[in-house]
């Protein structure tokens, strides 16, 4: 054992106190410094806090006394913050800037080093704090639905999940959608899809995509499909209330049918995604997507995946969802015959 003299012990104790004090300052400083952003409303009221993000027509702040507060974009006169944000305009350009007091009122002044840029509030598509913590960068939703009918012994269950993690140059998105139905004297319905996608921002509304997917649909004779694809997309419409993207790509997959031999396929992909936001209460979100997969290795085979949903806010962050899906395969993996599977689902969801 090493023995320390009195002076050495006192020095070590002083160093420990200093390090402990620095740690406390490091923990306390963000909480004291962050909530200094100022949002001035049209009626002259000012809200001071930490700007978290802007999306779907509302800016959200974390305030000292009222917690998280959301303000409609069209009620704001000025925004001020010395922190750095990723500001994406409706033309698809990303600016990494702090926010100076609006001059003239009704405009957003972006400060990028020695340069400034003044843009209209409604020319901004999204705004996200660049320095926020890992978990704060995630956003998404969780849906759950269940139905039981005693007379026919019908059981239906569905769950949906989506989450997106956004950085300065890319977004990682994951989705899960599962539906199960069982009834006496009928074939059970068992359907599930999972996707993990990486989107790279190329500027001027262009994106590059790559992703993997897992699909299961017993109704279409498919036990499991594993896919890997790449593609590119362009946002023909990008406004703070609506967005429309068109995508092109290619993918390879491995299919395990319910009956028969496994096989590998190559497919092209043509698709579109549409989102529309109504941010006055009750907040309503409409989404739709369609993807067509012509086979490059199996003559005459075409697949289609389509989905649409409407989400209506019940209370803050909770909503009622009505969605419809449609899956079509001109050559069932098991029978080789054309088949179609579609259905509606109703669920309760939570947005985070």
Coordinates of N, CA and C in Angstrom, one line a residue, residues 188-320:
X188 N -56.3 -18.0 -41.3 CA -55.8 -16.8 -40.5 C -55.0 -15.9 -41.4
X189 N -55.1 -14.6 -41.2 CA -54.3 -13.6 -41.9 C -53.1 -13.2 -41.0
X190 N -52.0 -13.3 -41.6 CA -50.7 -13.0 -40.9 C -49.8 -12.1 -41.8
X191 N -49.7 -10.8 -41.5 CA -49.0 -9.9 -42.4 C -48.1 -9.0 -41.5
X192 N -46.8 -8.8 -42.0 CA -45.9 -8.0 -41.2 C -44.9 -7.4 -42.2
X193 N -44.5 -6.2 -42.0 CA -43.4 -5.6 -42.8 C -42.5 -4.8 -41.8
X194 N -41.2 -4.8 -42.2 CA -40.2 -4.0 -41.4 C -39.2 -3.4 -42.4
X195 N -38.9 -2.2 -42.2 CA -38.0 -1.5 -43.1 C -37.0 -0.6 -42.3
X196 N -35.8 -0.6 -42.8 CA -34.8 0.3 -42.2 C -34.1 1.1 -43.4
X197 N -34.3 2.4 -43.4 CA -33.9 3.2 -44.6 C -32.9 4.3 -44.2
X198 N -32.0 4.6 -45.1 CA -31.0 5.7 -44.9 C -31.2 6.6 -46.1
X199 N -31.5 7.9 -45.8 CA -31.7 8.9 -46.8 C -30.6 10.0 -46.7
X200 N -29.9 10.2 -47.8 CA -28.9 11.2 -47.8 C -29.3 12.4 -48.6
X201 N -29.2 13.6 -48.0 CA -29.7 14.9 -48.6 C -28.6 15.3 -49.6
X202 N -29.0 15.5 -50.9 CA -28.1 15.9 -51.9 C -28.2 17.3 -52.3
X203 N -29.2 18.0 -51.8 CA -29.5 19.4 -52.1 C -30.5 19.6 -53.2
X204 N -31.1 20.8 -53.3 CA -32.1 21.1 -54.3 C -33.2 20.0 -54.4
X205 N -33.6 19.5 -53.2 CA -34.7 18.6 -53.1 C -34.4 17.1 -53.5
X206 N -33.2 16.8 -53.8 CA -32.8 15.5 -54.2 C -32.3 14.7 -53.0
X207 N -32.6 13.4 -53.0 CA -32.1 12.5 -51.9 C -31.6 11.2 -52.6
X208 N -30.7 10.6 -51.9 CA -30.3 9.2 -52.3 C -30.7 8.3 -51.2
X209 N -31.1 7.1 -51.5 CA -31.7 6.2 -50.5 C -31.0 4.8 -50.6
X210 N -30.9 4.1 -49.5 CA -30.6 2.7 -49.4 C -31.3 2.1 -48.2
X211 N -31.6 0.9 -48.3 CA -32.4 0.3 -47.2 C -32.5 -1.2 -47.3
X212 N -33.0 -1.8 -46.2 CA -33.3 -3.2 -46.1 C -34.7 -3.4 -45.7
X213 N -35.3 -4.5 -46.0 CA -36.7 -4.8 -45.7 C -37.0 -6.2 -45.4
X214 N -37.9 -6.5 -44.5 CA -38.4 -7.8 -44.3 C -39.9 -7.8 -44.4
X215 N -40.5 -8.8 -45.2 CA -41.9 -8.9 -45.4 C -42.4 -10.3 -45.2
X216 N -43.7 -10.3 -44.7 CA -44.3 -11.6 -44.5 C -45.8 -11.4 -44.8
X217 N -46.4 -12.3 -45.6 CA -47.8 -12.2 -45.9 C -48.3 -13.6 -46.3
X218 N -48.9 -14.3 -45.3 CA -49.4 -15.6 -45.6 C -50.5 -15.6 -46.6
X219 N -51.3 -14.6 -46.6 CA -52.4 -14.5 -47.6 C -51.9 -14.5 -49.1
X220 N -50.7 -14.0 -49.3 CA -50.1 -14.0 -50.6 C -49.1 -15.1 -50.8
X221 N -49.1 -16.1 -49.9 CA -48.2 -17.3 -50.1 C -46.7 -17.0 -49.7
X222 N -46.5 -15.9 -49.0 CA -45.1 -15.5 -48.7 C -44.8 -15.7 -47.2
X223 N -43.8 -16.6 -46.9 CA -43.4 -16.8 -45.5 C -42.4 -15.7 -45.1
X224 N -41.5 -15.3 -46.0 CA -40.5 -14.3 -45.6 C -39.8 -13.8 -46.9
X225 N -39.7 -12.5 -47.0 CA -38.9 -11.9 -48.1 C -37.9 -10.9 -47.5
X226 N -36.6 -11.1 -47.8 CA -35.6 -10.3 -47.4 C -35.1 -9.4 -48.6
X227 N -35.0 -8.1 -48.4 CA -34.7 -7.2 -49.5 C -33.6 -6.2 -49.2
X228 N -32.9 -5.9 -50.2 CA -31.8 -4.8 -50.1 C -31.9 -4.0 -51.4
X229 N -32.0 -2.6 -51.2 CA -32.2 -1.8 -52.4 C -31.5 -0.5 -52.3
X230 N -31.4 0.2 -53.4 CA -30.8 1.5 -53.5 C -31.7 2.3 -54.5
X231 N -31.7 3.6 -54.3 CA -32.5 4.5 -55.2 C -32.2 5.9 -55.0
X232 N -33.0 6.8 -55.7 CA -32.9 8.2 -55.6 C -34.3 8.8 -55.6
X233 N -34.5 10.0 -55.1 CA -35.8 10.6 -55.0 C -35.7 12.1 -55.2
X234 N -36.9 12.7 -55.5 CA -37.0 14.1 -55.7 C -38.3 14.6 -55.1
X235 N -38.2 15.7 -54.3 CA -39.4 16.3 -53.7 C -40.0 17.3 -54.6
X236 N -41.1 16.9 -55.4 CA -41.7 17.8 -56.3 C -42.5 18.9 -55.5
X237 N -43.0 18.5 -54.3 CA -43.7 19.5 -53.5 C -43.1 19.4 -52.1
X238 N -42.6 20.6 -51.5 CA -42.1 20.6 -50.2 C -42.5 21.9 -49.5
X239 N -43.6 21.9 -48.8 CA -44.1 23.1 -48.1 C -44.3 22.7 -46.6
X240 N -44.6 23.7 -45.8 CA -44.7 23.4 -44.4 C -46.0 22.7 -44.0
X241 N -46.9 22.5 -45.0 CA -48.1 21.7 -44.7 C -48.2 20.4 -45.6
X242 N -47.4 20.3 -46.7 CA -47.5 19.2 -47.5 C -46.2 18.9 -48.2
X243 N -46.0 17.6 -48.6 CA -44.8 17.1 -49.1 C -45.1 15.9 -50.1
X244 N -44.5 16.0 -51.3 CA -44.7 14.9 -52.3 C -43.3 14.5 -52.8
X245 N -42.9 13.3 -52.7 CA -41.7 12.8 -53.2 C -41.9 11.6 -54.2
X246 N -41.1 11.6 -55.3 CA -41.2 10.5 -56.3 C -39.8 9.8 -56.2
X247 N -39.9 8.5 -56.3 CA -38.7 7.7 -56.1 C -38.5 6.6 -57.2
X248 N -37.2 6.4 -57.5 CA -36.8 5.3 -58.5 C -35.7 4.5 -57.8
X249 N -35.7 3.2 -58.1 CA -34.6 2.4 -57.5 C -34.6 1.0 -58.0
X250 N -33.7 0.2 -57.6 CA -33.6 -1.2 -57.9 C -33.3 -2.0 -56.5
X251 N -33.7 -3.2 -56.5 CA -33.5 -4.0 -55.3 C -33.4 -5.5 -55.6
X252 N -32.7 -6.2 -54.7 CA -32.6 -7.7 -54.8 C -33.3 -8.3 -53.6
X253 N -33.9 -9.4 -53.8 CA -34.5 -10.0 -52.6 C -34.5 -11.5 -52.6
X254 N -34.6 -12.1 -51.5 CA -34.7 -13.6 -51.3 C -36.0 -13.9 -50.7
X255 N -36.8 -14.8 -51.4 CA -38.1 -15.2 -51.0 C -38.2 -16.6 -50.5
X256 N -38.9 -16.8 -49.3 CA -39.2 -18.1 -48.8 C -40.8 -18.2 -48.9
X257 N -41.3 -19.0 -49.9 CA -42.7 -19.2 -50.0 C -43.3 -20.1 -48.9
X258 N -44.6 -20.1 -48.7 CA -45.2 -21.0 -47.7 C -45.0 -22.4 -48.1
X259 N -45.1 -22.6 -49.4 CA -44.8 -24.0 -50.0 C -43.9 -23.8 -51.2
X260 N -42.9 -24.7 -51.4 CA -42.0 -24.7 -52.5 C -40.6 -24.2 -52.2
X261 N -39.8 -24.0 -53.2 CA -38.4 -23.7 -53.0 C -38.2 -22.2 -52.9
X262 N -37.1 -21.9 -52.1 CA -36.7 -20.5 -52.0 C -36.2 -20.0 -53.4
X263 N -36.2 -18.7 -53.6 CA -35.7 -18.1 -54.9 C -35.2 -16.7 -54.7
X264 N -34.4 -16.3 -55.6 CA -33.8 -14.9 -55.5 C -34.4 -14.1 -56.7
X265 N -34.6 -12.8 -56.5 CA -35.2 -12.0 -57.5 C -34.5 -10.6 -57.5
X266 N -34.6 -10.0 -58.7 CA -34.2 -8.6 -58.9 C -35.3 -7.8 -59.4
X267 N -35.6 -6.6 -58.8 CA -36.7 -5.8 -59.2 C -36.4 -4.4 -59.4
X268 N -37.1 -3.7 -60.2 CA -37.1 -2.2 -60.3 C -38.1 -1.7 -59.3
X269 N -38.0 -0.4 -59.0 CA -39.0 0.2 -58.1 C -39.4 1.6 -58.5
X270 N -40.7 1.9 -58.6 CA -41.2 3.2 -58.9 C -42.2 3.5 -57.8
X271 N -42.0 4.6 -57.1 CA -42.9 4.9 -56.0 C -43.1 6.4 -55.7
X272 N -44.0 6.7 -54.8 CA -44.3 8.0 -54.4 C -44.8 8.0 -53.0
X273 N -44.5 9.1 -52.2 CA -44.9 9.3 -50.9 C -45.5 10.7 -50.7
X274 N -46.6 10.8 -50.0 CA -47.3 12.1 -49.9 C -47.7 12.3 -48.4
X275 N -47.5 13.5 -47.9 CA -47.9 13.9 -46.5 C -48.6 15.2 -46.5
X276 N -49.7 15.3 -45.7 CA -50.4 16.6 -45.6 C -50.7 16.8 -44.1
X277 N -50.4 18.0 -43.6 CA -50.6 18.3 -42.2 C -51.6 19.5 -42.0
X278 N -52.6 19.3 -41.1 CA -53.5 20.3 -40.7 C -53.3 20.6 -39.3
X279 N -52.6 21.7 -38.9 CA -52.1 21.8 -37.5 C -53.1 22.6 -36.6
X280 N -54.2 23.1 -37.1 CA -55.2 23.6 -36.2 C -55.9 22.5 -35.5
X281 N -56.2 22.7 -34.2 CA -56.8 21.6 -33.4 C -58.2 21.3 -33.9
X282 N -58.7 20.1 -34.1 CA -57.8 18.9 -33.9 C -56.8 18.7 -35.0
X283 N -55.6 18.5 -34.7 CA -54.5 18.3 -35.7 C -54.8 17.0 -36.5
X284 N -54.7 17.1 -37.8 CA -54.9 15.9 -38.7 C -53.7 15.8 -39.6
X285 N -53.3 14.5 -39.7 CA -52.2 14.2 -40.6 C -52.6 13.1 -41.6
X286 N -52.5 13.4 -42.9 CA -52.8 12.5 -44.0 C -51.6 12.0 -44.6
X287 N -51.4 10.7 -44.8 CA -50.3 10.2 -45.5 C -50.7 9.1 -46.5
X288 N -49.9 9.0 -47.6 CA -50.2 8.0 -48.6 C -48.9 7.6 -49.3
X289 N -48.8 6.3 -49.6 CA -47.6 5.9 -50.4 C -48.0 4.7 -51.3
X290 N -47.2 4.6 -52.4 CA -47.5 3.5 -53.4 C -46.1 3.2 -54.0
X291 N -45.9 1.9 -54.1 CA -44.6 1.4 -54.7 C -45.0 0.2 -55.7
X292 N -44.4 0.3 -56.9 CA -44.6 -0.7 -57.9 C -43.3 -1.3 -58.2
X293 N -43.3 -2.7 -58.2 CA -42.0 -3.5 -58.3 C -42.1 -4.4 -59.5
X294 N -41.8 -3.9 -60.7 CA -41.7 -4.8 -61.9 C -40.4 -5.7 -61.7
X295 N -40.6 -7.0 -61.9 CA -39.5 -8.0 -61.8 C -38.6 -7.9 -62.9
X296 N -37.3 -7.9 -62.7 CA -36.2 -7.9 -63.7 C -35.7 -9.3 -64.0
X297 N -36.1 -10.3 -63.2 CA -35.7 -11.7 -63.4 C -36.8 -12.7 -63.7
X298 N -38.0 -12.3 -63.4 CA -39.2 -13.2 -63.6 C -40.2 -12.6 -64.5
X299 N -40.2 -13.0 -65.7 CA -41.1 -12.4 -66.8 C -42.5 -12.3 -66.4
X300 N -43.1 -11.1 -66.5 CA -44.5 -10.9 -66.3 C -44.9 -10.6 -64.9
X301 N -44.0 -10.7 -63.9 CA -44.3 -10.5 -62.5 C -44.2 -9.1 -62.1
X302 N -45.3 -8.6 -61.4 CA -45.3 -7.2 -60.9 C -45.9 -7.2 -59.5
X303 N -45.3 -6.6 -58.6 CA -45.8 -6.4 -57.2 C -46.2 -5.0 -57.0
X304 N -47.2 -4.8 -56.1 CA -47.6 -3.4 -55.7 C -47.8 -3.4 -54.2
X305 N -47.3 -2.3 -53.5 CA -47.6 -2.1 -52.1 C -48.1 -0.7 -52.0
X306 N -49.3 -0.5 -51.4 CA -49.9 0.8 -51.2 C -50.5 0.9 -49.8
X307 N -50.5 2.1 -49.3 CA -51.0 2.4 -47.9 C -51.4 3.8 -47.8
X308 N -52.5 4.1 -47.0 CA -52.9 5.4 -46.7 C -53.4 5.5 -45.3
X309 N -53.3 6.6 -44.7 CA -53.8 6.7 -43.3 C -54.2 8.2 -43.0
X310 N -55.1 8.3 -42.0 CA -55.5 9.6 -41.5 C -55.4 9.5 -40.0
X311 N -54.7 10.5 -39.4 CA -54.5 10.5 -38.0 C -55.2 11.8 -37.4
X312 N -56.1 11.7 -36.5 CA -56.7 12.8 -35.9 C -56.4 12.9 -34.4
X313 N -55.9 14.0 -34.0 CA -55.4 14.2 -32.6 C -56.6 14.2 -31.7
X314 N -56.5 13.4 -30.6 CA -57.5 13.3 -29.5 C -57.2 14.3 -28.4
X315 N -56.0 14.1 -27.8 CA -55.4 15.0 -26.9 C -53.9 15.1 -27.2
X316 N -53.2 16.0 -26.6 CA -51.8 16.2 -26.9 C -51.0 14.9 -27.1
X317 N -50.5 14.7 -28.3 CA -49.6 13.6 -28.6 C -50.3 12.3 -28.8
X318 N -51.6 12.2 -28.6 CA -52.4 11.0 -28.8 C -53.4 11.2 -29.9
X319 N -53.6 10.2 -30.7 CA -54.5 10.3 -31.9 C -55.2 9.1 -32.2
X320 N -56.3 9.2 -33.0 CA -57.0 8.1 -33.5 C -56.6 7.9 -35.0

